[in-house]
GROMACS .gro file of C-alpha atoms in nm:
model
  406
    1UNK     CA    1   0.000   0.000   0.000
    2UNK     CA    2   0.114   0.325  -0.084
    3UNK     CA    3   0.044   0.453   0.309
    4UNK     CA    4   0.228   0.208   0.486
    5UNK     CA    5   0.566   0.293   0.572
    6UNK     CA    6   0.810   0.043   0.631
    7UNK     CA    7   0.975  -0.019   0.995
    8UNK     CA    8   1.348   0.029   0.961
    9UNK     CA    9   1.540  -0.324   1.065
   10UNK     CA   10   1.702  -0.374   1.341
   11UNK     CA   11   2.049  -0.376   1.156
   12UNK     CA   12   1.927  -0.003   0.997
   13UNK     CA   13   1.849   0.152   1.339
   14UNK     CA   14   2.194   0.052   1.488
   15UNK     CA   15   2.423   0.192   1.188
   16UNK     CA   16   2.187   0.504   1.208
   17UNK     CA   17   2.277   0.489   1.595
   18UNK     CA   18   2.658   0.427   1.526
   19UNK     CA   19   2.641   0.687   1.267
   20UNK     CA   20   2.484   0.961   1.465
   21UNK     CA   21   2.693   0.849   1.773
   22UNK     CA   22   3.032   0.853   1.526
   23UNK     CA   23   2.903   1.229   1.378
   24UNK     CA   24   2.862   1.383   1.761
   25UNK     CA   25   3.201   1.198   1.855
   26UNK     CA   26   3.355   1.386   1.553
   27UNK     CA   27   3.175   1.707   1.594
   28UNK     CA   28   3.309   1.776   1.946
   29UNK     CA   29   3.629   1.778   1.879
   30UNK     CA   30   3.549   2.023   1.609
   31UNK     CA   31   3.408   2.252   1.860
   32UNK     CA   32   3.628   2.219   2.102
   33UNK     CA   33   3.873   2.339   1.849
   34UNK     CA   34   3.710   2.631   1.789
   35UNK     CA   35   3.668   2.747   2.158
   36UNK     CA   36   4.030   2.708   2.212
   37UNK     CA   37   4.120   2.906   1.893
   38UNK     CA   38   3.854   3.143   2.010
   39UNK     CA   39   4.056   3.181   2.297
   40UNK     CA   40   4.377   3.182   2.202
   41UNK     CA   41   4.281   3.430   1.990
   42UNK     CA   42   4.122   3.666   2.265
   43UNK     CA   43   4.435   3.639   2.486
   44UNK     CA   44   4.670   3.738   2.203
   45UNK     CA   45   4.436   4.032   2.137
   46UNK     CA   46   4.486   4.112   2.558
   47UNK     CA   47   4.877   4.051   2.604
   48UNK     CA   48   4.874   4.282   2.313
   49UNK     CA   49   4.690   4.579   2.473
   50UNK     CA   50   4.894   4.479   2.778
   51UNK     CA   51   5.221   4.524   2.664
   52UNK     CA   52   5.106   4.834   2.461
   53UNK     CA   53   4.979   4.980   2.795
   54UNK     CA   54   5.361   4.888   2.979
   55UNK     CA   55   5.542   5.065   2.661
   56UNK     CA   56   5.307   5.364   2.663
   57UNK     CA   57   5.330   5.444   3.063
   58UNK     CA   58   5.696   5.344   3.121
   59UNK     CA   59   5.986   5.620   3.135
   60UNK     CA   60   6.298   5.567   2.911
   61UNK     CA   61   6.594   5.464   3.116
   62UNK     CA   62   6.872   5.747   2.951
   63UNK     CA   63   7.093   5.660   3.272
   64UNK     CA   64   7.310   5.433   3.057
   65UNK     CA   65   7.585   5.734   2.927
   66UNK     CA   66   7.878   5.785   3.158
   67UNK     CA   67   7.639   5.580   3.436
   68UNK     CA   68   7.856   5.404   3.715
   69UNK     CA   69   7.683   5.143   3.727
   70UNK     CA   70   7.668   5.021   3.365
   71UNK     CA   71   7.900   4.788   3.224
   72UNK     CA   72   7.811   4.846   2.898
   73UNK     CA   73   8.026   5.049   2.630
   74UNK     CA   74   7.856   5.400   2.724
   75UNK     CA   75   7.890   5.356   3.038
   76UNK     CA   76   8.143   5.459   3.327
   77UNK     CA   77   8.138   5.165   3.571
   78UNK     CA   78   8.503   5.150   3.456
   79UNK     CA   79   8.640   5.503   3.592
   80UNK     CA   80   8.425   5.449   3.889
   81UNK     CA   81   8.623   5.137   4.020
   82UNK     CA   82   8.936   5.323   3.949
   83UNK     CA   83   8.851   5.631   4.147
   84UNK     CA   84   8.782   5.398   4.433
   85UNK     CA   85   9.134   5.228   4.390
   86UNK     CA   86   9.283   5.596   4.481
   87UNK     CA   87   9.057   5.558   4.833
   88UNK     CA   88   8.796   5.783   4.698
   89UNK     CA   89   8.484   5.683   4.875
   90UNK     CA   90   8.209   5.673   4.546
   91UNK     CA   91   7.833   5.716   4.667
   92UNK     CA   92   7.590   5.671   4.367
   93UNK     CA   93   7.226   5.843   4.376
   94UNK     CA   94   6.982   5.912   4.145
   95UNK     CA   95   6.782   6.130   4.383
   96UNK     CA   96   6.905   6.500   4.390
   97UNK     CA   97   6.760   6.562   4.714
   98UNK     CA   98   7.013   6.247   4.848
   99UNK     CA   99   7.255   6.417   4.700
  100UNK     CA  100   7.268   6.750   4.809
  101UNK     CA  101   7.249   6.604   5.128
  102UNK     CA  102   7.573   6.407   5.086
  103UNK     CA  103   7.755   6.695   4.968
  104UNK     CA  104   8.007   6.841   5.222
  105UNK     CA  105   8.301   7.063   5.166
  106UNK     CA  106   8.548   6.702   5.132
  107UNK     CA  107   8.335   6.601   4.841
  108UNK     CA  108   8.295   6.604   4.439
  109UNK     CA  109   7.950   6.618   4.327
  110UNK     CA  110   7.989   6.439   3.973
  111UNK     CA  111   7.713   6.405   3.718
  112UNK     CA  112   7.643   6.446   3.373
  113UNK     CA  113   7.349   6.668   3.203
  114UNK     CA  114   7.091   6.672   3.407
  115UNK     CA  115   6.803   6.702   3.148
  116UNK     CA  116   6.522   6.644   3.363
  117UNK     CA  117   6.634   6.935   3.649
  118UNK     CA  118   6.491   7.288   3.559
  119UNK     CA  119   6.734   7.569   3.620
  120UNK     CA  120   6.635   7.598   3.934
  121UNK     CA  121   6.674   7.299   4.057
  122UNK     CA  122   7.047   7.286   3.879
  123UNK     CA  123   7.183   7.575   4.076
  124UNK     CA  124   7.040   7.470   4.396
  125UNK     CA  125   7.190   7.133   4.387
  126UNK     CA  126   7.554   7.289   4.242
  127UNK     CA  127   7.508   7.519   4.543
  128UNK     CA  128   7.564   7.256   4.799
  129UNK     CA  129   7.912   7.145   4.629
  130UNK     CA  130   8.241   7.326   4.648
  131UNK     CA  131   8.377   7.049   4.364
  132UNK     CA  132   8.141   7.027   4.066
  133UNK     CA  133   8.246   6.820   3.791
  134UNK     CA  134   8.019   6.761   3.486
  135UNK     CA  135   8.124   6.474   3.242
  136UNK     CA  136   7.892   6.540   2.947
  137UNK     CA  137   7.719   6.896   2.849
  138UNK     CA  138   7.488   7.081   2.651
  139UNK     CA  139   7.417   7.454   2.525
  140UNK     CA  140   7.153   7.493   2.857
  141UNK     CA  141   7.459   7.387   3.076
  142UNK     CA  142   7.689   7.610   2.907
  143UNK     CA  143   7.476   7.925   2.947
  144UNK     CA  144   7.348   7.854   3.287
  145UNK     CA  145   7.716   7.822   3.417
  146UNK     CA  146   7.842   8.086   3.227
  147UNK     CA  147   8.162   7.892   3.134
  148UNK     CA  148   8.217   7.954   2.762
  149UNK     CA  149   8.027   7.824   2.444
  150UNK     CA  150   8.069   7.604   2.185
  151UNK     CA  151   8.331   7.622   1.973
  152UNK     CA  152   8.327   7.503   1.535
  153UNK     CA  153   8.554   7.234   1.461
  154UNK     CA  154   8.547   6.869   1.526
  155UNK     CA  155   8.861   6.869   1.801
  156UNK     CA  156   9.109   6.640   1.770
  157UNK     CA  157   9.453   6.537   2.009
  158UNK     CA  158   9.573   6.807   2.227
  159UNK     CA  159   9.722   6.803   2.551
  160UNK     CA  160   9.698   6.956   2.920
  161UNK     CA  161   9.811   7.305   2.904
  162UNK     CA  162   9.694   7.474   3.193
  163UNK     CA  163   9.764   7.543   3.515
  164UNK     CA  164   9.614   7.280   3.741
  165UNK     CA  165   9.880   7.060   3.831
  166UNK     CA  166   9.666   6.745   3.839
  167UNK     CA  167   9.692   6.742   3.454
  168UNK     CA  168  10.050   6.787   3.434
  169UNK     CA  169  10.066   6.333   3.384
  170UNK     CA  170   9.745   6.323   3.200
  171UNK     CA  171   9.948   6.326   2.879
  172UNK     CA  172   9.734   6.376   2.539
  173UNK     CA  173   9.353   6.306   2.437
  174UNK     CA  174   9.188   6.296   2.170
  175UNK     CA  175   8.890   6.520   2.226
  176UNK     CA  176   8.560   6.537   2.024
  177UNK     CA  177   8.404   6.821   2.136
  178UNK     CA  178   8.543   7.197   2.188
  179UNK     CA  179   8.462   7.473   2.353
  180UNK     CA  180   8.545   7.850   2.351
  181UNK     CA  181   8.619   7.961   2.720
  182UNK     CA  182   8.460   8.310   2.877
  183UNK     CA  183   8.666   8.563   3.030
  184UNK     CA  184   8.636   8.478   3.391
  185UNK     CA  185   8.696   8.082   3.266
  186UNK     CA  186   9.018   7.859   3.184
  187UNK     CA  187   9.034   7.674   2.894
  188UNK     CA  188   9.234   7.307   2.908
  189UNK     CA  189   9.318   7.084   2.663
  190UNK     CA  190   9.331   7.325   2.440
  191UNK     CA  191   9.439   7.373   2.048
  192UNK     CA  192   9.630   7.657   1.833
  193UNK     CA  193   9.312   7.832   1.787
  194UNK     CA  194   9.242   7.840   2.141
  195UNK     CA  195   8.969   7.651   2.176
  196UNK     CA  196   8.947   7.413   2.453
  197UNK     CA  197   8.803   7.034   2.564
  198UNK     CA  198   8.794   7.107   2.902
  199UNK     CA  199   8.678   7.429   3.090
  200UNK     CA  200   8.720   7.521   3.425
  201UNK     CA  201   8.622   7.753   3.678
  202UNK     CA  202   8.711   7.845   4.026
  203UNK     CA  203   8.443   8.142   4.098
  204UNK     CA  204   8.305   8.251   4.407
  205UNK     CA  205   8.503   7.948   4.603
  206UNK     CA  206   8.381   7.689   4.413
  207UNK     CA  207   8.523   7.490   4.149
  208UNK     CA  208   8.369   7.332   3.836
  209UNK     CA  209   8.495   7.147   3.546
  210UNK     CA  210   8.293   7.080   3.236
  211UNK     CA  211   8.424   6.834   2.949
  212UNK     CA  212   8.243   6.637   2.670
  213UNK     CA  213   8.353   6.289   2.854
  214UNK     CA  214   8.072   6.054   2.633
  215UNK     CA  215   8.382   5.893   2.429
  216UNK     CA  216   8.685   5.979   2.694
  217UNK     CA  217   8.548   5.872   3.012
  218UNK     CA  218   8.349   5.553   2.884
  219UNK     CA  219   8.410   5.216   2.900
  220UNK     CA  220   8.526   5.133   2.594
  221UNK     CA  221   8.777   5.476   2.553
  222UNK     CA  222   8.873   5.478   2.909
  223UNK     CA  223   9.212   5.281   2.798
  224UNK     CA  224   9.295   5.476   2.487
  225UNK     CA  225   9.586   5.783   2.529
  226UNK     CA  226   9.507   5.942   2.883
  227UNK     CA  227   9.160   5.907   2.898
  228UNK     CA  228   9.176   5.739   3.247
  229UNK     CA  229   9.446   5.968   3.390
  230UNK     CA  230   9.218   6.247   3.301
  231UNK     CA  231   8.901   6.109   3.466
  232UNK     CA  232   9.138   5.982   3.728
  233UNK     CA  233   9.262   6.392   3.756
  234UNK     CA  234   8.878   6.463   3.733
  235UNK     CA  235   8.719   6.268   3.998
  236UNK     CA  236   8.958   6.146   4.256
  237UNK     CA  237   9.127   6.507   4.432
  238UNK     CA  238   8.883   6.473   4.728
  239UNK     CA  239   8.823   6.166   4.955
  240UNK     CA  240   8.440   6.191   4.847
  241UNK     CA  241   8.301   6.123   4.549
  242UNK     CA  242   7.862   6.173   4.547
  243UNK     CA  243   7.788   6.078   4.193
  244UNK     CA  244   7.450   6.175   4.048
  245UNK     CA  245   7.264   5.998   3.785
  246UNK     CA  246   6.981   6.200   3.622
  247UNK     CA  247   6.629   6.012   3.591
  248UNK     CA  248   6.294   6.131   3.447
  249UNK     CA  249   6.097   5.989   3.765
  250UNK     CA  250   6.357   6.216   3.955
  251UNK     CA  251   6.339   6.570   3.783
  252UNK     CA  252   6.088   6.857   3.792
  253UNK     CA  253   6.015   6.939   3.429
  254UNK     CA  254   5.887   6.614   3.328
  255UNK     CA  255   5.670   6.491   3.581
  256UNK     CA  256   5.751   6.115   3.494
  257UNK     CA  257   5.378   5.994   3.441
  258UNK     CA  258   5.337   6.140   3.079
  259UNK     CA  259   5.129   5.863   2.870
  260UNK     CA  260   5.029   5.816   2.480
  261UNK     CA  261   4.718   5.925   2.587
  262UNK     CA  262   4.853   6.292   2.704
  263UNK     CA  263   5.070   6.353   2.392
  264UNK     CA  264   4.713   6.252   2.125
  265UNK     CA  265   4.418   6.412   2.095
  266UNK     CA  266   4.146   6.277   2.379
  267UNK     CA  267   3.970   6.120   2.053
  268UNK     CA  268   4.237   5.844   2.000
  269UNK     CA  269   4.203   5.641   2.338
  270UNK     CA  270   3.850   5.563   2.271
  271UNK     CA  271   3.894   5.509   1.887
  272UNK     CA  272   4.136   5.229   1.967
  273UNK     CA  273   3.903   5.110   2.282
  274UNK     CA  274   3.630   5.083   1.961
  275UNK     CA  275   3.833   4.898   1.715
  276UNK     CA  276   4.001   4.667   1.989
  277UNK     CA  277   3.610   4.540   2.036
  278UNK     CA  278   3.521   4.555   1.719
  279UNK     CA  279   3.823   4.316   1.625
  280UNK     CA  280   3.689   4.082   1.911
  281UNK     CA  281   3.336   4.089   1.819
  282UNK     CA  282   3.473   3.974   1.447
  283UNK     CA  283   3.641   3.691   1.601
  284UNK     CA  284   3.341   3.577   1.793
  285UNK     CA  285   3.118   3.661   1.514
  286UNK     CA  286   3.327   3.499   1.232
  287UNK     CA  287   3.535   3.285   1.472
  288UNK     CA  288   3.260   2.970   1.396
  289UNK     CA  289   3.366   2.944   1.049
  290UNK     CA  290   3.690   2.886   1.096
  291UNK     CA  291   3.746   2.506   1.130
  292UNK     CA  292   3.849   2.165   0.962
  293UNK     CA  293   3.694   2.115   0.617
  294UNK     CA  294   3.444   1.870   0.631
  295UNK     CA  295   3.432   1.584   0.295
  296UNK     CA  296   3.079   1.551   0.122
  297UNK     CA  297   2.954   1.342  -0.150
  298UNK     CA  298   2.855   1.483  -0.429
  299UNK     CA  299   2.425   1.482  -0.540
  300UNK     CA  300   2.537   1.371  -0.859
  301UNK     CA  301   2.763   1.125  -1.049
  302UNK     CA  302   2.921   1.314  -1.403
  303UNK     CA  303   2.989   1.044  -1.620
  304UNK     CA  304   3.369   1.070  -1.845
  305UNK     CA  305   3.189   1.087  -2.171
  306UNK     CA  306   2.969   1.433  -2.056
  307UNK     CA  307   3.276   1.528  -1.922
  308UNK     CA  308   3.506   1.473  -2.272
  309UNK     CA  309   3.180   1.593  -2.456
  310UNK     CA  310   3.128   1.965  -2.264
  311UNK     CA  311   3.526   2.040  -2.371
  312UNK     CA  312   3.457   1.903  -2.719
  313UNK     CA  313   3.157   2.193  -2.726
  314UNK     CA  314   3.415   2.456  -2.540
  315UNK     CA  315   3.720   2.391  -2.797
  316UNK     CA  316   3.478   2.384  -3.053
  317UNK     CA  317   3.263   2.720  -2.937
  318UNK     CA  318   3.622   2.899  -2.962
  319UNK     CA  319   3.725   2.798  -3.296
  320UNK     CA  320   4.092   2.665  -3.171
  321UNK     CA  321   4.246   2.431  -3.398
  322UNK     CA  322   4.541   2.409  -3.250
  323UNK     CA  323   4.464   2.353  -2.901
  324UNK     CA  324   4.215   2.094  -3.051
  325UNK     CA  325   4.474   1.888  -3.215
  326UNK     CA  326   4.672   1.832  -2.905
  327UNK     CA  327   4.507   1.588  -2.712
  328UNK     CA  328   4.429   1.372  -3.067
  329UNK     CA  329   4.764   1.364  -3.136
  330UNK     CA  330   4.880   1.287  -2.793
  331UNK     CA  331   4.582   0.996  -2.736
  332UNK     CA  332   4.746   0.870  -3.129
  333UNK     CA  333   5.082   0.832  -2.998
  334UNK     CA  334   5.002   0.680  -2.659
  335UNK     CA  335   4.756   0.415  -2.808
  336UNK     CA  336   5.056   0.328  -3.014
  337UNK     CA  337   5.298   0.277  -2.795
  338UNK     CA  338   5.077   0.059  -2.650
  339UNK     CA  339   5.022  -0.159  -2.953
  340UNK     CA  340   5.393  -0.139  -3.135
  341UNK     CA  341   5.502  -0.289  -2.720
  342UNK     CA  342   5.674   0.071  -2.614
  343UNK     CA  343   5.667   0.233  -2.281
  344UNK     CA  344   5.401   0.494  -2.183
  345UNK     CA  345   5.669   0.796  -2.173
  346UNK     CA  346   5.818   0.728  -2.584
  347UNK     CA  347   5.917   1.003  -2.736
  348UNK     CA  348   5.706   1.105  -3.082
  349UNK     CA  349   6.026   1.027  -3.268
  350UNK     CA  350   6.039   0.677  -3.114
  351UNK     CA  351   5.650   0.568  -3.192
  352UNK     CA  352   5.712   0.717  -3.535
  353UNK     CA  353   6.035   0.486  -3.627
  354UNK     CA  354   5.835   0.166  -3.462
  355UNK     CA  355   5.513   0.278  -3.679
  356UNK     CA  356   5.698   0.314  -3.979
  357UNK     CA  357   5.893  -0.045  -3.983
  358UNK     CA  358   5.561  -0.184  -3.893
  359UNK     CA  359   5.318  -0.026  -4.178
  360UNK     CA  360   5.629   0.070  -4.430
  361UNK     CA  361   5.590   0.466  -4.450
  362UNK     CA  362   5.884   0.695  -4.486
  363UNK     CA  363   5.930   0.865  -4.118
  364UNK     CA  364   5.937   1.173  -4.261
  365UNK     CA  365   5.582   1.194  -4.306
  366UNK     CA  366   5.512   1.031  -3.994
  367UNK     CA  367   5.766   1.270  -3.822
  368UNK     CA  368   5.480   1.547  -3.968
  369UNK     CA  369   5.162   1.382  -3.880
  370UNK     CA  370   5.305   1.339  -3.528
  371UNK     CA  371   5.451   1.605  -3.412
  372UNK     CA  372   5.433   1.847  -3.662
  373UNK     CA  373   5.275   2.177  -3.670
  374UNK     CA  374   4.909   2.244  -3.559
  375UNK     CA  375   4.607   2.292  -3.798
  376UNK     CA  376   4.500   2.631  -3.870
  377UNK     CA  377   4.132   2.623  -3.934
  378UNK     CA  378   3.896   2.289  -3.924
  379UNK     CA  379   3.970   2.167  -4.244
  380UNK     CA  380   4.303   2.092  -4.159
  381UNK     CA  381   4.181   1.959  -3.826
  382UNK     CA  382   3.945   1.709  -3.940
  383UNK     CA  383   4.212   1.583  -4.198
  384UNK     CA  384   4.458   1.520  -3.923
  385UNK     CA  385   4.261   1.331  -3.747
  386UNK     CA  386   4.146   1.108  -4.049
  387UNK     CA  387   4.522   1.065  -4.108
  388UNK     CA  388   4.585   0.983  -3.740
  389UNK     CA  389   4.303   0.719  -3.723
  390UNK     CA  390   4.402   0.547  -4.049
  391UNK     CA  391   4.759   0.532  -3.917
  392UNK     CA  392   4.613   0.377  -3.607
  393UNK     CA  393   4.406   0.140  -3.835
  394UNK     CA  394   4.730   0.053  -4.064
  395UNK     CA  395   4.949  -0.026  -3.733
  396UNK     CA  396   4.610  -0.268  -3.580
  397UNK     CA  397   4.623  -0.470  -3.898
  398UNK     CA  398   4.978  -0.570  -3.906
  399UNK     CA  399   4.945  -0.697  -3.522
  400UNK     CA  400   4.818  -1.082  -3.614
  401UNK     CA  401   4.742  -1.234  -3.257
  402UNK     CA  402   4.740  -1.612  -3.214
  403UNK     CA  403   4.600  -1.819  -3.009
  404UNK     CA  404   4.767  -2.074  -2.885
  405UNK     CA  405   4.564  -2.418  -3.021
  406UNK     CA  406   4.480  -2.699  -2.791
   0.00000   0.00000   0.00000
């Protein structure tokens, strides 16, 4: 009856059981797979923002130059061990207030710029000191101590020169930066045109020197000519050394908290607050595509022949002779080799010398009909294919096949 439906067999209902169990066993996995790129996905997004956030609100450490501390190439950890060989106490700070309060008249207050320290805060600190040395400087430095300016020319080796006798064994250098000394200051170091490496000044009972030390007094110059008798001169003519490092967190013009955020307009922080959720909404929202691909039958079987008949209608639709007569003359030559007993990869050359000892044409014109040039229109076309099949024909009726006779 046509309203009877049958009762699926037993057999039926437990492959429909194994296959259902089978497809949920396979499909978890796929989601599971998902989640976890979901979340991998959301936690690179976060360590991202994260480390942004660390780069955006930390300070750059520009302590490295001429610092004590560093061992590096820039730095000065080198003259500050051998200032403590001459039993020069060395007390390292980077808080100015720490320093000016280990300043006492038996002590050298050495530092280099301080760029973070306003003007005020750079003469009260040098006010505390009756020894100032500075190992690196700038224009601000050289007007606010009133010590000389900058002088053209790129320096070069000169010697002492001057009347401090702590130079007299210092020997040569070979300076990189020079300076033009004021009246009230004395020029070191200096060369025939009078301009000097080293200034110096002993106003109002205090003394400072000033020198561009970044490639004399490092680590890696310290041994060339008398770079380390002239730090040596420098630092070590009191028992007390107080050595101040400069530090964002620690000066008054830059407050030390300065973000991204306070250098853009206020626009930016929530435009990039926007996009980071948008780009995490598109994960979640597109995230569920992503997966492995999963294999389907097809709804229908295409059989060769519609196959080899819809690029017959193609070749034939755009009128290309040419292209047309390849795949003729290469299934030709393959059936063949097949039938003259040669291997599948012969050469055109070889299937033409085995066709022509079997059927008795000259290989020239086999050579031609071959592998020689492609038909220009259809009427050449159709005749090379005639040609081809009788040549297939020719070769099938020399091969005589017997059977072997009981």
């Amino acid at each position: 009856m046509s309203g009877a439906r049958l009762a699926p067999s037993p057999a039926t209902s437990a492959a429909d059981a194994g296959n259902a169990g089978s497809t949920a066993a396979a499909a978890a996995p796929g989601r599971r797979g998902r989640i976890v790129g979901r979340a991998v996905v959301i936690a690179l997004l976060l360590g991202i923002a994260l480390l942004s956030g660390r780069f955006i609100v930390s300070n750059p450490d520009l302590g490295g130059v001429l610092n004590p501390r560093s061992p590096g190439p820039t730095g000065a950890k080198a003259l500050a061990q051998l200032v403590r060989d001459k039993d020069v106490d060395v007390q390292i700070t980077r808080s100015r207030r720490d320093a000016a309060s280990a300043l006492s008249s038996d002590a050298t207050l050495v530092l280099t710029d301080p760029y973070p320290l306003s003007d005020e805060a750079v003469r009260a600190l040098l006010d505390r000191a009756d020894r100032v040395v500075l190992l690196s400087s700038s224009a601000r430095m050289l007007r606010l101590l009133r010590l000389g300016e900058d002088a053209p020319g790129a320096g070069g080796e000169v010697s002492a020169g001057c009347r401090p006798a702590e130079f007299d064994r210092v020997g040569t250098i070979d300076a990189t930066r020079m300076f033009l000394p004021a009246t009230d200051s004395e020029g070191c170091f200096a060369d025939e045109s009078g301009a000097a490496a080293l200034l110096r000044s002993t106003a109002d009972g205090r003394t400072v020197s000033l020198l561009e030390g970044t490639r004399l007094l490092s680590n890696d110059a310290l041994a060339q000519r008398g770079n380390a008798a002239l730090g040596i001169a420098l630092l070590a003519q009191e028992p007390r050394v107080v050595w101040y490092v400069p530090n964002l967190a620690d000066g008054d013009i830059s407050s030390g908290e300065t973000t991204l955020g306070d250098l853009t307009p206020e626009w930016v922080t929530p435009a990039l607050l926007l996009l980071l959720l948008a780009g995490l909404a598109a994960v979640w929202w597109r995230g569920r595509r992503f997966g492995p691909l999963v294999a389907e039958s097809l709804p229908v079987t295409v059989r060769a022949s519609e196959t080899m008949q819809g690029r017959a209608r193609l070749t034939a639709r755009a009128a290309d002779a040419a292209h047309a007569a390849e795949p003729i003359r290469a299934g030709t030559i393959a059936r063949l080799a097949a039938r003259l007993g040669l291997g599948p990869r012969s050469s055109v050359e070889e299937v033409a010398d085995a066709a022509s000892d079997r059927v008795g044409v000259p290989r020239t014109s086999l050579y031609d009909l071959l592998g020689g040039a492609p038909p220009h229109d259809d009427r050449e076309l159709i005749a090379l294919a005639r040609r081809l099949a009788e040549l297939e024909d020719a070769v099938g009726n020399t091969i005589r096949i017997e059977r072997n006779r009981p």
